[in-house]
Short mmCIF file of C-alpha atoms in Angstrom, two decimals:
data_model
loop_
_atom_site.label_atom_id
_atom_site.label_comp_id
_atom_site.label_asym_id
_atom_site.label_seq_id
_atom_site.Cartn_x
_atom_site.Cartn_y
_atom_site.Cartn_z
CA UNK G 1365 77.61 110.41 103.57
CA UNK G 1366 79.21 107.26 102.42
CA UNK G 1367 81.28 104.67 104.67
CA UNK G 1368 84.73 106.00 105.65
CA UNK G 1369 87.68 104.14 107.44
CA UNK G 1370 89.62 106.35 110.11
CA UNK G 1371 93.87 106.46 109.93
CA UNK G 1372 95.56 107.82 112.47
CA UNK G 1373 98.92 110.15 111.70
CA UNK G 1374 101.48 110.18 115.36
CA UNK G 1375 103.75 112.91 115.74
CA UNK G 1376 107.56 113.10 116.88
CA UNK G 1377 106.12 114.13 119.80
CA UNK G 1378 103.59 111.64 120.69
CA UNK G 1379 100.30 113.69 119.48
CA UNK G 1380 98.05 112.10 117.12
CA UNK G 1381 95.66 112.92 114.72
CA UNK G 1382 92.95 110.92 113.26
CA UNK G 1383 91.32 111.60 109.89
CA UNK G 1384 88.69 109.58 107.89
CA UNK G 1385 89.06 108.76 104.52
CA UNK G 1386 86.27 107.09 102.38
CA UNK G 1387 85.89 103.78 102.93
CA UNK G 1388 87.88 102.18 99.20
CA UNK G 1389 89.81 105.14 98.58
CA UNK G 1390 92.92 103.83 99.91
CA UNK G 1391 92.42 100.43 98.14
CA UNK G 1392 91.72 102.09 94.21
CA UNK G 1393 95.63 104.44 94.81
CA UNK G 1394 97.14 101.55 96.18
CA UNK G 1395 99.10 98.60 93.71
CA UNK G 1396 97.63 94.85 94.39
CA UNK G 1397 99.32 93.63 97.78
CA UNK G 1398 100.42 97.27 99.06
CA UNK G 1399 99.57 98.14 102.66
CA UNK G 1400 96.97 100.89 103.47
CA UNK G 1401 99.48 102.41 105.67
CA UNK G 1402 101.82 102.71 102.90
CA UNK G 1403 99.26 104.05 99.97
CA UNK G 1404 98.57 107.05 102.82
CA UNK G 1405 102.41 107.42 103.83
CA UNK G 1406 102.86 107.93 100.46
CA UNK G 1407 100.31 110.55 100.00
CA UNK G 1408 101.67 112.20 102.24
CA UNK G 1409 104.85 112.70 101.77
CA UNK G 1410 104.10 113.70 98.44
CA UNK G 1411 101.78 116.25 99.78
CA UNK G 1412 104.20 117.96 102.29
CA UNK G 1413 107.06 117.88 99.35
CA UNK G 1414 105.06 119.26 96.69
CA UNK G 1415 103.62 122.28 99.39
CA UNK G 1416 107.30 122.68 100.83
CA UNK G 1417 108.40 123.08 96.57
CA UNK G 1418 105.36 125.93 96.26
CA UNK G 1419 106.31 127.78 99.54
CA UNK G 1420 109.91 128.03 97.97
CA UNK G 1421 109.39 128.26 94.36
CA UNK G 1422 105.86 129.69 94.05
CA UNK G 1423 105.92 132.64 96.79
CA UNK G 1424 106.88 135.97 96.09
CA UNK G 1425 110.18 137.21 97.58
CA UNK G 1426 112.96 135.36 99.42
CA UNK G 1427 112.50 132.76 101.77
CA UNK G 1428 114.28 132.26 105.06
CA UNK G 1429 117.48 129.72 104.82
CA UNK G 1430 115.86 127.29 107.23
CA UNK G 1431 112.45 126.87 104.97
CA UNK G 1432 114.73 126.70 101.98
CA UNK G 1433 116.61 123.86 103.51
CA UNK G 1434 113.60 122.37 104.48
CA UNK G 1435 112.24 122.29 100.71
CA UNK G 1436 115.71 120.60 99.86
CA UNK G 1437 115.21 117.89 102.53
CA UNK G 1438 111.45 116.91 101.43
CA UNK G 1439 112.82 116.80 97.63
CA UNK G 1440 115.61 114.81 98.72
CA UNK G 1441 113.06 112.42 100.40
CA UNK G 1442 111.11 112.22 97.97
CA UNK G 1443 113.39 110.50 95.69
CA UNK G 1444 114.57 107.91 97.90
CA UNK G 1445 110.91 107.11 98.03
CA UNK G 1446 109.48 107.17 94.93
CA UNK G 1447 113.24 106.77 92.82
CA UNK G 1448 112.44 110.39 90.84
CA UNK G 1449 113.54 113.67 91.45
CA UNK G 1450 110.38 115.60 92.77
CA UNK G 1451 110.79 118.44 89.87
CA UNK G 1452 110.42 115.11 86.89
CA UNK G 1453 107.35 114.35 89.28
CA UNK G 1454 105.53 117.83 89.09
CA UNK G 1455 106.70 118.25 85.05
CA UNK G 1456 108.92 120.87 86.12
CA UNK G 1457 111.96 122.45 87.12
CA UNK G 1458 113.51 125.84 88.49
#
């Protein structure tokens, strides 16, 4: 196995979680000058929106009101953060 470099993720509630990433991963996503922190941040926010849009939009039957909302919320980031709606993001829309 190659080098890796550990991040560490803290919860609302104080709990953490530490992952390891390959060591240079985080440098090739990231634009010259942007902070590791912020290339992973990133990531992941763009992971839980595009899982929150598949739960909602991908699963058979009705969801509950309070995942639906959720879904809204994540899209909703999304766009402040990356300044695109998530569904011109994923090529798609519902």
């Amino acid at each position: 196995m190659g080098d890796t470099e550990t991040y560490t993720v803290t919860g609302p509630d104080g709990d953490e979680e530490s992952f390891e990433l390959p060591a240079g991963l985080v440098d090739v996503l990231s634009e010259q000058g942007e902070p590791a922190t912020a290339v992973v941040s990133d990531v992941v926010v763009q992971a839980m929106a595009q899982q929150a849009h598949v739960i909602v939009h991908h699963s058979e039957g009705e969801v509950p009101e309070d995942i639906a909302e959720m879904n809204e919320t994540a899209a909703e980031l999304f766009e402040e953060r990356f300044g695109q709606p998530l569904e011109e993001a994923l090529g798609h829309s519902h």
